[in-house]
PDB file of C-alpha atoms in Angstrom:
ATOM      1  CA  PRO I   1      57.099 -86.101 -15.986  1.00 32.00           C
ATOM      2  CA  GLY I   2      54.318 -88.103 -17.570  1.00 36.00           C
ATOM      3  CA  LEU I   3      52.942 -85.198 -19.599  1.00 40.00           C
ATOM      4  CA  THR I   4      52.733 -85.803 -23.319  1.00 41.00           C
ATOM      5  CA  SER I   5      51.710 -82.298 -24.317  1.00 41.00           C
ATOM      6  CA  SER I   6      55.230 -81.759 -25.684  1.00 40.00           C
ATOM      7  CA  ARG I   7      54.242 -83.923 -28.655  1.00 45.00           C
ATOM      8  CA  LEU I   8      51.578 -81.377 -29.527  1.00 49.00           C
ATOM      9  CA  PRO I   9      51.940 -77.792 -30.709  1.00 59.00           C
ATOM     10  CA  PRO I  10      52.906 -75.560 -27.757  1.00 82.00           C
ATOM     11  CA  LEU I  11      49.922 -74.904 -25.516  1.00 88.00           C
ATOM     12  CA  CYS I  12      51.372 -72.313 -23.179  1.00 85.00           C
ATOM     13  CA  ASP I  13      53.670 -69.382 -22.756  1.00 87.00           C
ATOM     14  CA  GLY I  14      54.895 -69.997 -19.230  1.00 85.00           C
ATOM     15  CA  HIS I  15      51.792 -70.389 -17.078  1.00 87.00           C
ATOM     16  CA  THR I  16      49.584 -68.628 -19.653  1.00 90.00           C
ATOM     17  CA  VAL I  17      47.476 -70.629 -22.114  1.00 91.00           C
ATOM     18  CA  ARG I  18      47.932 -69.517 -25.711  1.00 93.00           C
ATOM     19  CA  PRO I  19      44.835 -67.729 -27.111  1.00 92.00           C
ATOM     20  CA  SER I  20      44.758 -70.026 -30.158  1.00 93.00           C
ATOM     21  CA  VAL I  21      44.336 -73.024 -27.834  1.00 93.00           C
ATOM     22  CA  ILE I  22      41.413 -71.399 -26.018  1.00 93.00           C
ATOM     23  CA  LEU I  23      39.698 -70.442 -29.286  1.00 94.00           C
ATOM     24  CA  SER I  24      40.126 -73.998 -30.564  1.00 93.00           C
ATOM     25  CA  LEU I  25      38.523 -75.432 -27.421  1.00 94.00           C
ATOM     26  CA  ALA I  26      35.557 -73.073 -27.683  1.00 94.00           C
ATOM     27  CA  GLY I  27      35.100 -73.728 -31.393  1.00 94.00           C
ATOM     28  CA  THR I  28      35.280 -77.527 -31.375  1.00 95.00           C
ATOM     29  CA  LEU I  29      33.366 -78.556 -28.239  1.00 95.00           C
ATOM     30  CA  ASP I  30      30.128 -79.493 -29.980  1.00 93.00           C
ATOM     31  CA  ALA I  31      31.895 -82.118 -32.085  1.00 92.00           C
ATOM     32  CA  HIS I  32      32.985 -83.993 -28.945  1.00 93.00           C
ATOM     33  CA  ILE I  33      30.107 -83.789 -26.486  1.00 92.00           C
ATOM     34  CA  GLU I  34      27.832 -86.408 -28.072  1.00 87.00           C
ATOM     35  CA  ASP I  35      27.984 -88.694 -25.008  1.00 88.00           C
ATOM     36  CA  PHE I  36      26.017 -86.097 -23.068  1.00 91.00           C
ATOM     37  CA  ALA I  37      23.899 -84.677 -25.868  1.00 88.00           C
ATOM     38  CA  THR I  38      22.576 -88.117 -26.859  1.00 87.00           C
ATOM     39  CA  ALA I  39      22.259 -89.596 -23.348  1.00 86.00           C
ATOM     40  CA  ARG I  40      19.036 -91.380 -22.482  1.00 79.00           C
ATOM     41  CA  ALA I  41      16.004 -89.224 -21.751  1.00 81.00           C
ATOM     42  CA  SER I  42      16.268 -89.558 -17.955  1.00 77.00           C
ATOM     43  CA  TRP I  43      19.535 -87.640 -18.093  1.00 80.00           C
ATOM     44  CA  HIS I  44      17.604 -84.615 -19.282  1.00 78.00           C
ATOM     45  CA  GLU I  45      15.130 -84.516 -16.401  1.00 82.00           C
ATOM     46  CA  GLY I  46      15.265 -82.923 -12.964  1.00 87.00           C
ATOM     47  CA  VAL I  47      18.629 -81.736 -11.642  1.00 91.00           C
ATOM     48  CA  ILE I  48      21.794 -83.600 -12.538  1.00 92.00           C
ATOM     49  CA  MET I  49      25.260 -83.301 -11.057  1.00 95.00           C
ATOM     50  CA  MET I  50      28.283 -82.598 -13.244  1.00 97.00           C
ATOM     51  CA  THR I  51      32.017 -82.890 -12.571  1.00 98.00           C
ATOM     52  CA  ILE I  52      35.083 -82.114 -14.705  1.00 97.00           C
ATOM     53  CA  VAL I  53      37.925 -84.600 -14.305  1.00 95.00           C
ATOM     54  CA  THR I  54      41.568 -84.926 -15.378  1.00 91.00           C
ATOM     55  CA  ALA I  55      44.133 -87.593 -14.549  1.00 89.00           C
ATOM     56  CA  ASP I  56      45.515 -85.352 -11.814  1.00 87.00           C
ATOM     57  CA  VAL I  57      42.259 -85.537  -9.859  1.00 91.00           C
ATOM     58  CA  ALA I  58      40.923 -88.940 -10.973  1.00 92.00           C
ATOM     59  CA  CYS I  59      41.510 -90.406  -7.498  1.00 92.00           C
ATOM     60  CA  MET I  60      39.860 -87.421  -5.879  1.00 94.00           C
ATOM     61  CA  HIS I  61      36.903 -87.907  -8.196  1.00 95.00           C
ATOM     62  CA  ASP I  62      36.696 -91.568  -7.176  1.00 95.00           C
ATOM     63  CA  ASN I  63      36.609 -90.368  -3.570  1.00 96.00           C
ATOM     64  CA  PHE I  64      33.883 -87.853  -4.486  1.00 96.00           C
ATOM     65  CA  MET I  65      31.769 -90.676  -5.973  1.00 95.00           C
ATOM     66  CA  TRP I  66      32.213 -92.853  -2.871  1.00 94.00           C
ATOM     67  CA  HIS I  67      30.805 -90.086  -0.688  1.00 94.00           C
ATOM     68  CA  LEU I  68      28.005 -89.342  -3.158  1.00 94.00           C
ATOM     69  CA  ALA I  69      26.947 -93.001  -3.030  1.00 90.00           C
ATOM     70  CA  HIS I  70      27.111 -93.153   0.759  1.00 88.00           C
ATOM     71  CA  ALA I  71      25.300 -89.840   1.217  1.00 85.00           C
ATOM     72  CA  LYS I  72      22.421 -91.380  -0.731  1.00 66.00           C
ATOM     73  CA  VAL I  73      22.476 -94.505   1.453  1.00 56.00           C
ATOM     74  CA  ARG I  74      22.402 -92.413   4.647  1.00 54.00           C
ATOM     75  CA  GLN I  75      19.530 -90.311   3.277  1.00 51.00           C
ATOM     76  CA  ARG I  76      17.451 -93.435   2.504  1.00 47.00           C
ATOM     77  CA  ALA I  77      18.082 -94.782   5.989  1.00 43.00           C
ATOM     78  CA  LEU I  78      17.019 -91.534   7.664  1.00 44.00           C
ATOM     79  CA  MET I  79      14.006 -90.868   5.399  1.00 44.00           C
ATOM     80  CA  PRO I  80      12.743 -94.202   3.997  1.00 43.00           C
ATOM     81  CA  GLN I  81       9.517 -92.517   2.862  1.00 45.00           C
ATOM     82  CA  GLN I  82      11.616 -90.769   0.170  1.00 47.00           C
ATOM     83  CA  GLN I  83      12.939 -93.991  -1.358  1.00 45.00           C
ATOM     84  CA  HIS I  84      11.340 -93.124  -4.678  1.00 42.00           C
ATOM     85  CA  ALA I  85      12.325 -89.466  -4.795  1.00 46.00           C
ATOM     86  CA  ILE I  86      14.333 -88.199  -7.724  1.00 48.00           C
ATOM     87  CA  GLN I  87      17.853 -89.537  -7.312  1.00 56.00           C
ATOM     88  CA  PRO I  88      20.950 -87.517  -8.249  1.00 62.00           C
ATOM     89  CA  ARG I  89      22.736 -88.496 -11.418  1.00 88.00           C
ATOM     90  CA  LEU I  90      26.364 -87.657 -12.089  1.00 95.00           C
ATOM     91  CA  ALA I  91      27.744 -86.762 -15.518  1.00 95.00           C
ATOM     92  CA  ALA I  92      31.556 -86.908 -15.334  1.00 97.00           C
ATOM     93  CA  PHE I  93      33.194 -84.869 -18.088  1.00 97.00           C
ATOM     94  CA  ASN I  94      36.570 -86.602 -18.460  1.00 96.00           C
ATOM     95  CA  LEU I  95      39.259 -84.561 -20.189  1.00 94.00           C
ATOM     96  CA  ASP I  96      41.823 -87.327 -20.818  1.00 92.00           C
ATOM     97  CA  ALA I  97      42.137 -91.085 -21.300  1.00 92.00           C
ATOM     98  CA  THR I  98      43.186 -91.771 -17.699  1.00 90.00           C
ATOM     99  CA  SER I  99      40.152 -90.090 -16.163  1.00 92.00           C
ATOM    100  CA  THR I 100      37.856 -91.717 -18.750  1.00 94.00           C
ATOM    101  CA  THR I 101      39.208 -95.180 -17.934  1.00 92.00           C
ATOM    102  CA  ALA I 102      38.897 -94.514 -14.206  1.00 92.00           C
ATOM    103  CA  CYS I 103      35.297 -93.382 -14.707  1.00 94.00           C
ATOM    104  CA  HIS I 104      34.377 -96.625 -16.458  1.00 94.00           C
ATOM    105  CA  ARG I 105      36.042 -98.608 -13.624  1.00 92.00           C
ATOM    106  CA  ASN I 106      33.707 -97.015 -11.077  1.00 91.00           C
ATOM    107  CA  THR I 107      32.166 -99.501  -8.641  1.00 86.00           C
ATOM    108  CA  ASN I 108      30.257 -96.998  -6.508  1.00 85.00           C
ATOM    109  CA  ALA I 109      26.477 -97.365  -6.483  1.00 84.00           C
ATOM    110  CA  ILE I 110      25.583 -94.213  -8.391  1.00 89.00           C
ATOM    111  CA  ASP I 111      23.910 -93.423 -11.686  1.00 90.00           C
ATOM    112  CA  LEU I 112      26.986 -92.377 -13.667  1.00 93.00           C
ATOM    113  CA  LEU I 113      27.465 -91.082 -17.206  1.00 94.00           C
ATOM    114  CA  CYS I 114      31.100 -91.032 -18.368  1.00 95.00           C
ATOM    115  CA  VAL I 115      31.569 -88.313 -21.007  1.00 96.00           C
ATOM    116  CA  ASP I 116      34.817 -88.827 -22.930  1.00 96.00           C
ATOM    117  CA  LEU I 117      36.375 -85.502 -23.968  1.00 96.00           C
ATOM    118  CA  SER I 118      39.909 -86.843 -24.335  1.00 94.00           C
ATOM    119  CA  MET I 119      39.995 -86.103 -28.070  1.00 94.00           C
ATOM    120  CA  TRP I 120      38.896 -82.513 -27.413  1.00 95.00           C
ATOM    121  CA  TYR I 121      41.159 -81.529 -24.534  1.00 94.00           C
ATOM    122  CA  PRO I 122      44.760 -80.869 -25.618  1.00 91.00           C
ATOM    123  CA  TRP I 123      46.673 -81.536 -22.378  1.00 83.00           C
ATOM    124  CA  LYS I 124      47.521 -85.235 -21.974  1.00 73.00           C
ATOM    125  CA  ARG I 125      48.998 -87.238 -19.126  1.00 65.00           C
ATOM    126  CA  ASP I 126      50.206 -90.755 -19.840  1.00 53.00           C
ATOM    127  CA  ASP I 127      50.654 -92.014 -16.273  1.00 55.00           C
ATOM    128  CA  ALA I 128      48.037 -93.625 -14.050  1.00 50.00           C
ATOM    129  CA  ALA I 129      45.790 -91.775 -11.665  1.00 49.00           C
ATOM    130  CA  ARG I 130      47.538 -90.788  -8.435  1.00 57.00           C
ATOM    131  CA  PRO I 131      46.296 -89.183  -5.210  1.00 55.00           C
ATOM    132  CA  ILE I 132      47.560 -85.677  -5.911  1.00 60.00           C
ATOM    133  CA  SER I 133      45.593 -82.525  -5.235  1.00 59.00           C
ATOM    134  CA  ASN I 134      45.531 -80.877  -8.676  1.00 63.00           C
ATOM    135  CA  SER I 135      47.716 -79.960 -11.616  1.00 64.00           C
ATOM    136  CA  GLY I 136      49.465 -77.175  -9.694  1.00 70.00           C
ATOM    137  CA  TYR I 137      47.806 -73.898  -8.759  1.00 72.00           C
ATOM    138  CA  HIS I 138      48.532 -71.080 -11.229  1.00 75.00           C
ATOM    139  CA  SER I 139      50.242 -73.509 -13.643  1.00 83.00           C
ATOM    140  CA  CYS I 140      49.376 -73.664 -17.326  1.00 84.00           C
ATOM    141  CA  ALA I 141      47.596 -77.008 -16.839  1.00 85.00           C
ATOM    142  CA  TYR I 142      45.550 -75.479 -14.011  1.00 87.00           C
ATOM    143  CA  HIS I 143      44.595 -72.430 -16.071  1.00 90.00           C
ATOM    144  CA  LEU I 144      43.595 -74.616 -19.014  1.00 91.00           C
ATOM    145  CA  SER I 145      41.318 -76.735 -16.825  1.00 90.00           C
ATOM    146  CA  VAL I 146      39.585 -73.769 -15.120  1.00 91.00           C
ATOM    147  CA  ILE I 147      39.004 -72.087 -18.485  1.00 93.00           C
ATOM    148  CA  THR I 148      37.012 -75.161 -19.546  1.00 95.00           C
ATOM    149  CA  LYS I 149      34.814 -75.042 -16.427  1.00 96.00           C
ATOM    150  CA  PRO I 150      32.316 -72.289 -17.378  1.00 96.00           C
ATOM    151  CA  LEU I 151      32.543 -73.353 -21.019  1.00 97.00           C
ATOM    152  CA  LEU I 152      31.432 -76.917 -20.250  1.00 97.00           C
ATOM    153  CA  LEU I 153      28.753 -75.834 -17.776  1.00 97.00           C
ATOM    154  CA  LEU I 154      27.233 -73.431 -20.307  1.00 97.00           C
ATOM    155  CA  ARG I 155      27.072 -76.122 -22.988  1.00 96.00           C
ATOM    156  CA  ALA I 156      25.659 -78.706 -20.584  1.00 95.00           C
ATOM    157  CA  ALA I 157      23.026 -76.202 -19.438  1.00 95.00           C
ATOM    158  CA  GLN I 158      22.096 -75.485 -23.048  1.00 95.00           C
ATOM    159  CA  LEU I 159      21.693 -79.193 -23.817  1.00 93.00           C
ATOM    160  CA  HIS I 160      19.974 -80.237 -20.591  1.00 92.00           C
ATOM    161  CA  ARG I 161      16.190 -80.118 -20.859  1.00 86.00           C
ATOM    162  CA  GLY I 162      15.431 -80.597 -17.174  1.00 88.00           C
ATOM    163  CA  LEU I 163      15.340 -78.363 -14.122  1.00 91.00           C
ATOM    164  CA  GLY I 164      19.057 -77.698 -13.794  1.00 94.00           C
ATOM    165  CA  VAL I 165      22.711 -78.748 -13.861  1.00 96.00           C
ATOM    166  CA  ALA I 166      24.815 -78.671 -10.682  1.00 96.00           C
ATOM    167  CA  LEU I 167      28.558 -78.376 -11.389  1.00 98.00           C
ATOM    168  CA  LEU I 168      30.718 -79.438  -8.433  1.00 98.00           C
ATOM    169  CA  ASP I 169      34.466 -79.431  -7.938  1.00 97.00           C
ATOM    170  CA  VAL I 170      35.874 -82.900  -7.285  1.00 96.00           C
ATOM    171  CA  ASP I 171      37.512 -81.839  -4.003  1.00 96.00           C
ATOM    172  CA  VAL I 172      34.056 -81.700  -2.410  1.00 97.00           C
ATOM    173  CA  ILE I 173      32.835 -84.210   0.185  1.00 96.00           C
ATOM    174  CA  LEU I 174      29.062 -84.669   0.260  1.00 96.00           C
ATOM    175  CA  HIS I 175      27.535 -85.483   3.654  1.00 93.00           C
ATOM    176  CA  ASP I 176      23.858 -85.337   2.716  1.00 91.00           C
ATOM    177  CA  ASP I 177      21.439 -85.038  -0.197  1.00 90.00           C
ATOM    178  CA  LEU I 178      22.572 -81.837  -1.932  1.00 93.00           C
ATOM    179  CA  ILE I 179      20.113 -82.134  -4.813  1.00 92.00           C
ATOM    180  CA  ALA I 180      17.103 -82.457  -2.501  1.00 89.00           C
ATOM    181  CA  TRP I 181      18.167 -79.290  -0.653  1.00 91.00           C
ATOM    182  CA  LEU I 182      18.741 -77.362  -3.880  1.00 93.00           C
ATOM    183  CA  ILE I 183      15.317 -78.269  -5.248  1.00 91.00           C
ATOM    184  CA  SER I 184      13.407 -77.617  -2.029  1.00 90.00           C
ATOM    185  CA  HIS I 185      15.129 -74.285  -1.273  1.00 90.00           C
ATOM    186  CA  HIS I 186      15.468 -72.878  -4.767  1.00 91.00           C
ATOM    187  CA  ARG I 187      14.344 -69.255  -5.104  1.00 90.00           C
ATOM    188  CA  SER I 188      12.475 -68.863  -8.384  1.00 89.00           C
ATOM    189  CA  SER I 189      13.991 -65.440  -9.089  1.00 89.00           C
ATOM    190  CA  ALA I 190      17.535 -66.841  -8.935  1.00 92.00           C
ATOM    191  CA  TYR I 191      19.300 -67.710 -12.181  1.00 93.00           C
ATOM    192  CA  ILE I 192      22.113 -69.695 -10.567  1.00 95.00           C
ATOM    193  CA  THR I 193      23.034 -71.068  -7.139  1.00 95.00           C
ATOM    194  CA  THR I 194      26.609 -70.992  -5.847  1.00 95.00           C
ATOM    195  CA  ALA I 195      28.558 -71.570  -2.674  1.00 93.00           C
ATOM    196  CA  THR I 196      29.538 -68.486  -0.656  1.00 90.00           C
ATOM    197  CA  TRP I 197      33.126 -67.215  -0.895  1.00 84.00           C
ATOM    198  CA  GLY I 198      34.834 -68.107   2.395  1.00 77.00           C
ATOM    199  CA  GLY I 199      31.631 -69.415   3.960  1.00 70.00           C
ATOM    200  CA  THR I 200      31.955 -71.875   6.875  1.00 71.00           C
ATOM    201  CA  SER I 201      29.754 -73.186   9.662  1.00 69.00           C
ATOM    202  CA  SER I 202      31.080 -70.419  11.958  1.00 71.00           C
ATOM    203  CA  SER I 203      31.316 -67.584   9.425  1.00 71.00           C
ATOM    204  CA  ARG I 204      28.960 -66.403   6.724  1.00 66.00           C
ATOM    205  CA  GLY I 205      31.992 -65.602   4.544  1.00 64.00           C
ATOM    206  CA  LYS I 206      32.031 -62.781   2.033  1.00 65.00           C
ATOM    207  CA  PHE I 207      28.281 -62.737   1.453  1.00 64.00           C
ATOM    208  CA  GLY I 208      27.463 -61.659  -2.090  1.00 68.00           C
ATOM    209  CA  TRP I 209      30.627 -63.203  -3.515  1.00 84.00           C
ATOM    210  CA  PRO I 210      30.090 -66.494  -5.364  1.00 90.00           C
ATOM    211  CA  ALA I 211      32.365 -69.490  -4.854  1.00 92.00           C
ATOM    212  CA  THR I 212      32.410 -71.808  -7.870  1.00 95.00           C
ATOM    213  CA  GLY I 213      33.036 -75.116  -6.102  1.00 95.00           C
ATOM    214  CA  LEU I 214      29.275 -75.294  -6.640  1.00 97.00           C
ATOM    215  CA  VAL I 215      27.463 -73.632  -9.543  1.00 97.00           C
ATOM    216  CA  VAL I 216      23.903 -74.655 -10.358  1.00 97.00           C
ATOM    217  CA  SER I 217      22.265 -73.476 -13.566  1.00 96.00           C
ATOM    218  CA  TRP I 218      18.475 -73.231 -13.423  1.00 96.00           C
ATOM    219  CA  GLY I 219      17.112 -73.780 -16.914  1.00 93.00           C
ATOM    220  CA  ASN I 220      17.180 -71.277 -19.752  1.00 93.00           C
ATOM    221  CA  ARG I 221      17.062 -68.243 -17.463  1.00 93.00           C
ATOM    222  CA  SER I 222      20.625 -69.028 -16.341  1.00 95.00           C
ATOM    223  CA  LEU I 223      22.086 -68.964 -19.848  1.00 96.00           C
ATOM    224  CA  PRO I 224      22.696 -65.184 -20.209  1.00 93.00           C
ATOM    225  CA  MET I 225      24.606 -65.082 -16.909  1.00 93.00           C
ATOM    226  CA  LEU I 226      26.620 -68.194 -17.795  1.00 96.00           C
ATOM    227  CA  SER I 227      27.365 -66.734 -21.229  1.00 96.00           C
ATOM    228  CA  GLN I 228      28.601 -63.537 -19.593  1.00 93.00           C
ATOM    229  CA  TRP I 229      30.862 -65.605 -17.336  1.00 95.00           C
ATOM    230  CA  VAL I 230      32.288 -67.511 -20.319  1.00 96.00           C
ATOM    231  CA  GLU I 231      32.863 -64.318 -22.311  1.00 96.00           C
ATOM    232  CA  ARG I 232      34.665 -62.648 -19.417  1.00 94.00           C
ATOM    233  CA  VAL I 233      36.887 -65.727 -18.873  1.00 95.00           C
ATOM    234  CA  MET I 234      37.753 -65.712 -22.569  1.00 95.00           C
ATOM    235  CA  VAL I 235      38.592 -61.999 -22.535  1.00 94.00           C
ATOM    236  CA  GLU I 236      40.719 -62.166 -19.390  1.00 94.00           C
ATOM    237  CA  SER I 237      42.548 -65.349 -20.387  1.00 93.00           C
ATOM    238  CA  MET I 238      43.294 -64.188 -23.950  1.00 93.00           C
ATOM    239  CA  GLY I 239      43.570 -60.405 -23.666  1.00 90.00           C
ATOM    240  CA  PRO I 240      46.623 -58.169 -23.241  1.00 90.00           C
ATOM    241  CA  HIS I 241      46.629 -58.751 -19.466  1.00 90.00           C
ATOM    242  CA  ARG I 242      46.217 -62.542 -19.680  1.00 88.00           C
ATOM    243  CA  ALA I 243      49.327 -63.113 -17.545  1.00 88.00           C
ATOM    244  CA  LYS I 244      47.240 -61.811 -14.613  1.00 90.00           C
ATOM    245  CA  PHE I 245      44.427 -64.322 -15.177  1.00 90.00           C
ATOM    246  CA  ILE I 246      43.885 -66.413 -12.041  1.00 90.00           C
ATOM    247  CA  GLY I 247      40.782 -68.509 -12.564  1.00 90.00           C
ATOM    248  CA  ASP I 248      37.073 -68.896 -13.203  1.00 93.00           C
ATOM    249  CA  ASN I 249      36.068 -68.110  -9.611  1.00 93.00           C
ATOM    250  CA  GLU I 250      37.851 -64.771  -9.549  1.00 92.00           C
ATOM    251  CA  VAL I 251      36.232 -63.804 -12.850  1.00 93.00           C
ATOM    252  CA  LEU I 252      32.693 -64.511 -11.606  1.00 93.00           C
ATOM    253  CA  ARG I 253      33.429 -62.748  -8.313  1.00 90.00           C
ATOM    254  CA  ASP I 254      34.699 -59.663 -10.144  1.00 89.00           C
ATOM    255  CA  LEU I 255      31.656 -59.647 -12.403  1.00 88.00           C
ATOM    256  CA  VAL I 256      29.383 -59.580  -9.365  1.00 86.00           C
ATOM    257  CA  VAL I 257      31.396 -56.951  -7.482  1.00 82.00           C
ATOM    258  CA  GLN I 258      31.705 -54.635 -10.497  1.00 80.00           C
ATOM    259  CA  ASN I 259      27.998 -55.016 -11.178  1.00 76.00           C
ATOM    260  CA  ALA I 260      26.977 -54.112  -7.618  1.00 70.00           C
ATOM    261  CA  SER I 261      26.331 -50.474  -8.567  1.00 63.00           C
ATOM    262  CA  GLN I 262      23.119 -51.603 -10.285  1.00 60.00           C
ATOM    263  CA  SER I 263      21.695 -53.052  -7.076  1.00 57.00           C
ATOM    264  CA  ARG I 264      19.471 -50.058  -6.358  1.00 56.00           C
ATOM    265  CA  ALA I 265      17.544 -50.846  -9.516  1.00 52.00           C
ATOM    266  CA  GLY I 266      17.239 -54.493  -8.494  1.00 54.00           C
ATOM    267  CA  LEU I 267      19.258 -55.565 -11.499  1.00 61.00           C
ATOM    268  CA  SER I 268      22.495 -56.677  -9.844  1.00 71.00           C
ATOM    269  CA  LEU I 269      23.993 -60.069 -10.647  1.00 73.00           C
ATOM    270  CA  ALA I 270      24.152 -60.825  -6.925  1.00 75.00           C
ATOM    271  CA  SER I 271      20.365 -60.489  -6.683  1.00 81.00           C
ATOM    272  CA  ARG I 272      20.065 -63.237  -9.288  1.00 87.00           C
ATOM    273  CA  ILE I 273      22.440 -65.596  -7.466  1.00 90.00           C
ATOM    274  CA  GLU I 274      21.259 -67.843  -4.663  1.00 91.00           C
ATOM    275  CA  PHE I 275      24.075 -68.349  -2.142  1.00 91.00           C
ATOM    276  CA  MET I 276      24.269 -71.623  -0.230  1.00 91.00           C
ATOM    277  CA  PRO I 277      24.900 -70.853   3.459  1.00 89.00           C
ATOM    278  CA  GLY I 278      28.238 -71.779   5.015  1.00 87.00           C
ATOM    279  CA  LEU I 279      26.425 -73.740   7.694  1.00 89.00           C
ATOM    280  CA  LEU I 280      25.409 -76.162   4.933  1.00 92.00           C
ATOM    281  CA  TRP I 281      28.292 -75.846   2.438  1.00 93.00           C
ATOM    282  CA  GLY I 282      31.643 -75.232   4.113  1.00 91.00           C
ATOM    283  CA  GLU I 283      34.670 -73.818   2.343  1.00 91.00           C
ATOM    284  CA  CYS I 284      38.331 -74.475   3.251  1.00 90.00           C
ATOM    285  CA  GLY I 285      37.766 -77.956   4.673  1.00 91.00           C
ATOM    286  CA  ASP I 286      35.150 -76.963   7.290  1.00 91.00           C
ATOM    287  CA  GLN I 287      33.976 -80.334   8.589  1.00 89.00           C
ATOM    288  CA  LEU I 288      31.019 -78.968  10.575  1.00 89.00           C
ATOM    289  CA  SER I 289      28.963 -77.935   7.540  1.00 90.00           C
ATOM    290  CA  THR I 290      26.062 -80.328   7.249  1.00 92.00           C
ATOM    291  CA  ILE I 291      25.592 -80.967   3.519  1.00 94.00           C
ATOM    292  CA  ALA I 292      29.032 -80.577   1.936  1.00 95.00           C
ATOM    293  CA  THR I 293      32.641 -79.649   2.660  1.00 95.00           C
ATOM    294  CA  HIS I 294      34.851 -78.109  -0.019  1.00 95.00           C
ATOM    295  CA  TYR I 295      38.543 -78.865   0.512  1.00 95.00           C
ATOM    296  CA  ASN I 296      39.811 -75.743  -1.203  1.00 91.00           C
ATOM    297  CA  CYS I 297      42.504 -73.492   0.321  1.00 87.00           C
ATOM    298  CA  VAL I 298      43.957 -76.522   2.168  1.00 89.00           C
ATOM    299  CA  SER I 299      46.299 -79.378   1.259  1.00 90.00           C
ATOM    300  CA  LYS I 300      43.450 -81.423  -0.160  1.00 91.00           C
ATOM    301  CA  VAL I 301      44.352 -85.106   0.171  1.00 92.00           C
ATOM    302  CA  SER I 302      46.265 -84.615   3.419  1.00 92.00           C
ATOM    303  CA  ALA I 303      43.327 -82.739   4.940  1.00 94.00           C
ATOM    304  CA  MET I 304      40.877 -85.400   3.755  1.00 95.00           C
ATOM    305  CA  ARG I 305      43.020 -88.143   5.269  1.00 94.00           C
ATOM    306  CA  ARG I 306      43.230 -86.321   8.595  1.00 95.00           C
ATOM    307  CA  ALA I 307      39.443 -85.912   8.569  1.00 95.00           C
ATOM    308  CA  GLY I 308      38.936 -89.593   7.743  1.00 96.00           C
ATOM    309  CA  VAL I 309      37.144 -88.872   4.477  1.00 96.00           C
ATOM    310  CA  TRP I 310      39.725 -90.133   1.982  1.00 95.00           C
ATOM    311  CA  GLN I 311      37.926 -93.265   0.716  1.00 93.00           C
ATOM    312  CA  PRO I 312      38.773 -93.916  -2.968  1.00 93.00           C
ATOM    313  CA  THR I 313      37.849 -97.379  -4.188  1.00 91.00           C
ATOM    314  CA  ASP I 314      39.975 -97.522  -7.352  1.00 88.00           C
ATOM    315  CA  PRO I 315      43.005 -99.799  -6.670  1.00 86.00           C
ATOM    316  CA  SER I 316      45.306 -97.430  -8.593  1.00 84.00           C
ATOM    317  CA  CYS I 317      44.703 -94.767  -5.946  1.00 86.00           C
TER     318      CYS I 317
END
């Protein structure tokens, strides 16, 4: 109900996205990303945040922005001497008209760039934003959205002329200044920074496995690794075994695990990834992590409500 994709050529075979759709997305992105490419100069300095939004998660994104704004307020109150430090900016890549409209309705006190990709992205929803968790895990709509994730990050990283681009999932709650931590703790030999798979405040998780609720690209040196991620997603989502494709996170994890044999030569992918500790970035709704909590592997909105962190400001939510 509410989906208008039936008016378009078929996008899926069951839960699998048709290869022609994926190739079209990859081949036409540049014609639709002008909002970001031509943004004012300050958007191409320092480290910026980036989110990818559909109608299904527009309310969750509004909640994300509320916490981003309030994390900044808390940081200023605790450390007034840093009032003039570089402030995080958020570029919201909106994949449909509903999420674009919701982005422009934002009333949270953040520096926000609304990138309209509704004419690029083929899956449409004609109903208003609602507080639902996502488009349905392992559904065609879900697979389509996660295929775009590394593709959009790679292009944003190529266009951004500053220090880096931090891609965050919208089911993340920020408690503190993530960008300040990333800049101050960045290891110069690392190409990207990610969360740690399964990491929580009480468990270090599967150390060496990236979790893509957070992926930070660090300048041009990150581009080969991001390109490899995109290529592998394309192969696995379009190849003869595409029915087994799960998502972007599993692809990056498998790349790292399969590459581990090179570690003795110091060339492993894992050695070029900086992992954010679970004590700071908690997976699976861990509320004790100090900088951010990712509400993956839980019933997202219900868990946020129970934790008292469901605070969207958009009246339609």
